[in-house]
Coordinates of C-alpha atoms in Angstrom, one line a residue:
M1 CA 0.0 0.0 0.0
F2 CA 1.4 3.4 -1.0
H3 CA -0.1 6.7 0.1
V4 CA 1.2 9.8 1.7
D5 CA -1.2 11.1 4.2
V6 CA -1.0 14.1 6.5
V7 CA -1.8 12.2 9.7
G8 CA -1.6 15.0 12.2
L9 CA -0.9 18.6 12.9
R10 CA -2.4 18.9 16.3
V11 CA -2.2 21.9 18.5
S12 CA -2.4 23.1 22.1
F13 CA -3.3 26.5 23.2
Q14 CA -1.8 28.0 26.3
T15 CA -4.1 30.5 27.9
E16 CA -1.4 31.6 30.3
A17 CA 0.0 33.9 27.6
L18 CA -2.8 36.4 28.4
R19 CA -3.1 35.8 32.1
C20 CA -0.8 37.4 34.7
V21 CA -0.5 35.7 38.1
N22 CA -1.5 38.2 40.8
L23 CA 0.9 37.4 43.7
S24 CA -1.2 39.2 46.2
D25 CA -4.2 37.0 45.2
L26 CA -2.1 33.9 45.7
R27 CA -0.8 35.0 49.1
K28 CA -4.2 36.3 50.2
H29 CA -5.9 33.0 49.5
E30 CA -3.0 30.9 50.7
L31 CA -3.1 28.5 47.8
G32 CA -0.3 26.4 49.1
I33 CA 1.8 27.1 46.0
D34 CA 5.0 29.1 46.3
P35 CA 4.2 32.3 44.4
E36 CA 7.6 32.6 42.8
T37 CA 7.3 29.0 41.5
V38 CA 3.9 29.7 40.0
T39 CA 5.1 32.9 38.4
K40 CA 8.1 31.1 36.9
E41 CA 5.8 28.3 35.7
W42 CA 3.4 30.7 34.0
A43 CA 6.2 32.7 32.5
V44 CA 7.8 29.6 31.0
T45 CA 4.6 28.4 29.4
A46 CA 3.6 31.8 28.2
S47 CA 7.0 32.3 26.5
K48 CA 6.3 29.1 24.5
A49 CA 2.7 29.9 23.5
P50 CA 1.3 28.7 21.3
V51 CA 2.6 25.2 21.6
Y52 CA 2.0 22.7 18.8
M53 CA 1.7 19.0 19.2
I54 CA 2.3 17.8 15.7
V55 CA 2.0 14.2 14.7
V56 CA 4.9 13.0 12.6
A57 CA 4.5 11.4 9.2
M58 CA 3.4 7.8 9.6
A59 CA 5.8 5.1 8.2
L60 CA 3.0 2.6 8.3
G61 CA 1.2 4.5 5.6
L62 CA 4.3 5.0 3.5
S63 CA 5.3 1.4 2.8
L64 CA 7.1 1.8 -0.5
G65 CA 9.0 -1.3 -1.3
A66 CA 7.6 -3.2 1.6
P67 CA 8.1 -6.9 1.3
S68 CA 5.1 -8.8 -0.3
Y69 CA 4.8 -11.0 2.7
A70 CA 4.4 -8.0 5.1
G71 CA 0.7 -8.8 5.7
E72 CA 1.3 -12.5 6.1
D73 CA 4.0 -13.1 8.7
E74 CA 3.8 -12.3 12.4
A75 CA 5.7 -9.1 12.1
G76 CA 3.3 -7.9 9.4
I77 CA 0.3 -8.8 11.3
L78 CA 1.6 -6.9 14.3
S79 CA 2.4 -3.9 12.2
S80 CA -1.3 -3.8 11.0
K81 CA -2.5 -3.9 14.6
V82 CA -0.1 -1.1 15.5
E83 CA -1.5 1.1 12.6
K84 CA -5.0 0.6 13.9
L85 CA -4.1 1.4 17.5
Y86 CA -2.1 4.4 16.4
E87 CA -5.1 5.8 14.4
A88 CA -7.2 5.3 17.5
G89 CA -4.7 7.2 19.7
K90 CA -3.9 4.1 21.7
Y91 CA -0.1 4.7 21.7
T92 CA 0.8 2.9 25.0
E93 CA -1.1 -0.2 23.8
A94 CA 0.6 -0.1 20.4
L95 CA 4.1 0.3 21.8
P96 CA 4.9 -3.4 22.8
L97 CA 3.4 -4.6 19.5
A98 CA 5.6 -2.3 17.5
Q99 CA 8.7 -3.3 19.6
K100 CA 8.0 -7.0 18.9
S101 CA 7.5 -6.4 15.2
L102 CA 10.9 -4.6 15.1
T103 CA 12.6 -7.4 17.0
L104 CA 11.2 -10.1 14.6
R105 CA 12.4 -8.1 11.6
E106 CA 15.8 -7.7 13.1
K107 CA 16.1 -11.4 13.9
Q108 CA 14.9 -12.4 10.4
F109 CA 17.0 -9.9 8.3
G110 CA 19.6 -8.3 10.6
P111 CA 19.7 -4.9 12.2
D112 CA 20.6 -2.9 9.1
D113 CA 18.4 -4.4 6.5
A114 CA 15.9 -2.3 4.5
S115 CA 13.0 -4.3 6.1
V116 CA 14.0 -2.8 9.5
A117 CA 13.8 0.9 8.6
M118 CA 10.1 1.3 8.7
P119 CA 9.5 -0.6 11.9
L120 CA 12.2 1.7 13.5
I121 CA 10.3 4.8 12.4
D122 CA 7.0 3.4 13.5
L123 CA 8.4 2.6 17.0
G124 CA 10.0 6.0 17.1
M125 CA 6.8 7.7 16.2
L126 CA 5.0 6.0 19.2
H127 CA 7.7 7.1 21.6
Y128 CA 7.4 10.6 20.2
Q129 CA 3.6 10.6 20.9
L130 CA 4.4 9.6 24.5
A131 CA 6.8 12.5 24.8
Q132 CA 9.8 10.1 25.0
Y133 CA 11.9 12.2 22.7
A134 CA 15.3 10.8 23.4
V135 CA 14.2 7.3 22.5
A136 CA 12.4 8.6 19.4
E137 CA 15.5 10.4 18.2
A138 CA 17.7 7.4 18.6
L139 CA 15.3 5.3 16.6
Y140 CA 15.1 7.9 13.8
K141 CA 18.9 8.1 13.7
R142 CA 19.1 4.3 13.1
S143 CA 16.5 4.4 10.3
L144 CA 17.9 7.3 8.3
P145 CA 21.2 5.8 7.1
I146 CA 19.5 2.5 6.3
L147 CA 17.0 4.3 4.1
E148 CA 19.6 6.5 2.4
K149 CA 21.6 3.3 1.6
T150 CA 18.7 1.2 0.4
V151 CA 16.4 3.5 -1.4
G152 CA 18.7 6.4 -2.0
P153 CA 19.2 9.9 -0.5
D154 CA 16.4 11.4 -2.6
H155 CA 13.3 9.4 -1.8
L156 CA 9.9 10.0 -0.1
K157 CA 10.8 7.8 2.8
V158 CA 13.9 9.9 3.4
A159 CA 11.9 13.1 3.2
M160 CA 9.4 11.6 5.7
V161 CA 12.2 10.9 8.3
L162 CA 13.6 14.4 7.8
N163 CA 10.2 15.7 8.6
N164 CA 10.0 13.5 11.7
F165 CA 13.4 14.8 12.9
G166 CA 12.3 18.4 12.3
D167 CA 9.1 18.0 14.3
L168 CA 11.0 16.1 17.1
Y169 CA 13.4 19.0 17.4
R170 CA 10.5 21.5 17.3
A171 CA 8.9 19.7 20.3
Q172 CA 12.2 20.0 22.2
G173 CA 12.6 23.7 21.4
R174 CA 15.6 23.1 19.1
Y175 CA 14.2 25.4 16.5
G176 CA 17.4 25.9 14.4
E177 CA 17.7 22.2 13.8
A178 CA 14.0 21.9 13.3
V179 CA 14.0 24.5 10.5
S180 CA 17.0 22.9 8.8
F181 CA 15.4 19.4 8.7
L182 CA 12.0 20.6 7.7
K183 CA 13.3 22.8 4.8
R184 CA 15.3 19.8 3.5
S185 CA 12.1 17.6 3.7
I186 CA 10.0 20.3 1.9
A187 CA 12.7 20.7 -0.8
M188 CA 12.9 16.9 -1.4
N189 CA 9.1 16.6 -1.6
E190 CA 8.9 19.5 -4.0
K191 CA 11.6 17.9 -6.2
L192 CA 9.9 14.5 -6.2
D193 CA 6.2 15.4 -6.3
G194 CA 5.9 19.1 -7.1
P195 CA 5.0 22.1 -4.9
N196 CA 1.3 21.4 -4.7
N197 CA 1.3 17.7 -3.9
P198 CA -0.2 16.5 -0.5
S199 CA 3.2 14.9 0.3
I200 CA 4.6 18.4 1.1
V201 CA 1.9 19.4 3.6
T202 CA 3.2 17.7 6.8
A203 CA 6.6 19.3 6.6
L204 CA 5.1 22.6 5.5
G205 CA 2.8 22.6 8.4
N206 CA 5.5 21.7 10.9
L207 CA 7.7 24.5 9.6
A208 CA 4.8 26.9 9.9
A209 CA 4.4 25.7 13.5
V210 CA 8.1 26.5 14.3
Y211 CA 7.6 30.0 12.9
S212 CA 4.5 30.5 14.9
M213 CA 6.2 29.3 18.1
Q214 CA 8.8 31.9 17.4
G215 CA 6.2 34.6 17.1
Q216 CA 6.5 34.8 13.3
N217 CA 2.8 34.4 12.6
D218 CA 3.1 36.5 9.4
K219 CA 5.1 33.6 8.0
A220 CA 3.1 30.8 9.6
A221 CA -0.4 31.8 8.5
P222 CA 0.1 31.6 4.7
M223 CA 2.0 28.3 5.0
F224 CA -0.9 26.7 7.0
E225 CA -3.4 28.2 4.5
K226 CA -1.5 26.8 1.6
G227 CA -1.3 23.4 3.3
L228 CA -5.1 23.5 3.9
M229 CA -5.8 24.5 0.3
I230 CA -3.7 21.6 -1.0
I231 CA -5.4 19.0 1.1
E232 CA -8.9 20.2 0.5
K233 CA -8.2 20.3 -3.3
A234 CA -6.7 16.8 -3.2
R235 CA -8.9 15.0 -0.6
G236 CA -12.0 17.2 -0.3
A237 CA -13.3 19.8 2.2
N238 CA -14.2 17.1 4.8
A239 CA -10.9 15.2 4.6
L240 CA -9.7 14.0 8.0
E241 CA -6.2 15.3 7.2
A242 CA -7.6 18.8 6.7
T243 CA -8.8 19.0 10.3
N244 CA -5.3 18.8 11.7
I245 CA -4.2 21.8 9.7
M246 CA -7.4 23.6 10.7
S247 CA -6.5 23.3 14.3
N248 CA -3.0 24.7 13.8
L249 CA -4.2 27.5 11.6
A250 CA -6.7 28.4 14.3
V251 CA -3.8 28.9 16.7
V252 CA -2.3 31.5 14.5
Y253 CA -5.7 33.2 14.1
V254 CA -6.1 33.3 17.9
Q255 CA -2.6 35.0 18.1
Q256 CA -3.8 37.5 15.5
N257 CA -7.0 38.0 17.5
R258 CA -9.1 36.6 14.6
L259 CA -11.3 34.7 17.1
D260 CA -14.3 34.1 14.9
D261 CA -12.2 32.6 12.2
A262 CA -10.4 30.4 14.7
A263 CA -13.7 29.2 16.2
R264 CA -15.1 28.3 12.7
L265 CA -12.1 26.2 11.9
L266 CA -12.1 24.4 15.3
K267 CA -15.8 23.6 15.1
R268 CA -15.2 22.1 11.6
S269 CA -12.3 20.1 12.9
I270 CA -14.4 18.7 15.8
V271 CA -17.3 17.7 13.6
I272 CA -15.1 16.0 10.9
N273 CA -13.0 14.2 13.5
S274 CA -16.0 13.0 15.5
K275 CA -17.6 11.5 12.3
A276 CA -14.3 9.8 11.3
L277 CA -12.8 8.7 14.7
G278 CA -15.8 8.6 17.1
P279 CA -16.5 10.9 20.0
E280 CA -13.2 10.6 21.8
S281 CA -9.7 11.0 20.3
A282 CA -6.6 13.1 21.0
D283 CA -7.3 15.2 17.9
I284 CA -10.8 16.1 19.2
A285 CA -9.3 16.9 22.5
Q286 CA -6.8 19.3 20.9
A287 CA -9.5 21.1 18.9
Q288 CA -11.8 21.3 22.0
N289 CA -8.9 22.7 24.0
G290 CA -8.4 25.3 21.3
L291 CA -12.1 26.2 21.1
A292 CA -12.2 26.5 24.9
E293 CA -9.4 29.0 24.6
V294 CA -11.3 31.0 22.1
Y295 CA -14.4 31.1 24.4
S296 CA -12.2 32.1 27.3
R297 CA -10.9 35.1 25.4
Q298 CA -14.5 36.0 24.4
G299 CA -15.5 35.9 28.1
R300 CA -17.6 32.7 27.7
N301 CA -16.2 31.2 30.9
A302 CA -18.8 28.5 31.4
D303 CA -18.3 27.2 27.9
A304 CA -14.5 27.4 28.2
E305 CA -14.6 25.5 31.5
Y306 CA -16.8 22.7 30.0
L307 CA -14.6 22.2 27.0
F308 CA -11.3 22.3 28.9
K309 CA -12.6 19.6 31.2
R310 CA -13.7 17.5 28.3
S311 CA -10.4 18.0 26.6
A312 CA -8.5 17.0 29.8
A313 CA -10.6 13.8 30.2
M314 CA -10.0 12.8 26.6
Y315 CA -6.2 13.4 27.0
E316 CA -6.0 11.4 30.1
K317 CA -7.9 8.5 28.5
T318 CA -5.9 8.5 25.2
L319 CA -2.4 9.8 26.2
G320 CA -2.3 8.8 29.9
P321 CA -2.3 10.8 33.1
D322 CA 1.3 12.1 32.8
H323 CA 1.5 13.4 29.3
P324 CA 2.6 17.1 28.7
E325 CA -0.4 17.8 26.6
L326 CA -2.7 17.1 29.6
A327 CA -0.5 19.5 31.7
V328 CA -1.2 22.3 29.2
V329 CA -5.0 21.8 29.4
L330 CA -4.9 21.6 33.2
S331 CA -3.0 24.9 33.5
N332 CA -5.4 26.5 31.0
L333 CA -8.3 25.4 33.3
A334 CA -6.4 26.7 36.3
G335 CA -6.2 30.1 34.5
V336 CA -9.9 30.1 33.9
Y337 CA -10.6 29.5 37.6
K338 CA -8.0 32.1 38.7
D339 CA -9.6 34.7 36.5
Q340 CA -13.0 34.0 38.2
G341 CA -11.5 34.2 41.7
R342 CA -12.0 30.4 42.2
F343 CA -8.5 30.1 43.8
A344 CA -8.9 26.7 45.5
E345 CA -9.8 25.1 42.2
A346 CA -7.0 27.0 40.4
Q347 CA -4.6 25.7 43.0
S348 CA -5.6 22.1 42.5
Y349 CA -5.3 22.1 38.7
M350 CA -2.1 24.2 38.6
K351 CA -0.4 21.9 41.1
R352 CA -1.2 18.9 39.0
S353 CA -0.1 20.6 35.8
M354 CA 3.3 21.5 37.4
A355 CA 3.7 17.9 38.7
I356 CA 3.2 16.4 35.3
R357 CA 5.6 18.8 33.7
A358 CA 8.2 18.2 36.4
K359 CA 7.9 14.5 35.9
A360 CA 8.2 14.7 32.2
E361 CA 11.3 16.9 32.4
S362 CA 13.0 14.5 35.0
K363 CA 11.9 11.2 33.4
P364 CA 14.9 9.1 32.4
I365 CA 14.2 8.0 28.9

């Protein structure tokens, strides 16, 4: 099977960017959080807003040259299961199956065979989703030279891995490296497929995300808009791939104070994702988190609270209780409560958000 799909450009909004922590409020209500720690935490997250969670290009959907028996042997069967679990957002459940598939391929063909490259990328992609970036990077680094040797340095598979490297470095705040890898991926896709082929959209969107995270929304917006136009033209206005770009473009619109435009895109994303994936998925959680941010900025606090809570529940179910994406939503919810003077609830959610972030930063991976 050969197709190049944009399988994710998911986004998190951080409402802390507009909310200043009032130290007198914190002390007055004795929240049990050190005021300097909270101020530092809010400042750090605000400096990174908006933060994008962008799914890397999926090796399972780009199986050029895959052996004909891939769907018949045990490793192939496992890979098919991994793909289904991935699409359902069940990354933790998919992880041991992907590891076993890789081990079987290594045992059968050796550690540097062409048949091992795609399982390496698939496993790295799952670790990426679980915020285990060091592991993902090591797996990508193993796969790249194998691909360059077996399929050549100018190939869609190589472009895919370059994109995955770029997004990994974006997630780590290594923006210079991210831009370099993403530009290489875009140039390779343009050379192989042309400037308006859907194969370009993932790397194009990831590069736009880097620019937006650096505050360069004048560069980011037209890149997201181009990516959305390409996907809608190739796949249709209700294509699942388009929803991921919608959510990211909505972030830029929020930063530009185009709140109605952002809300329109996010509502479309939620409807399309719900029809395609069911009522609960990480992509829907991302869009709901974004729409809640829009409502918060419009003063619709009850609607914002409801959607932030739904988003948090979906993240906890799909990504687990210690994922950084959940921490973002919890801190957003804390901000809503703080603005309403509901300091005890703000304390509870902010403490949990900080604990998740601290655990993620200190986790040996």
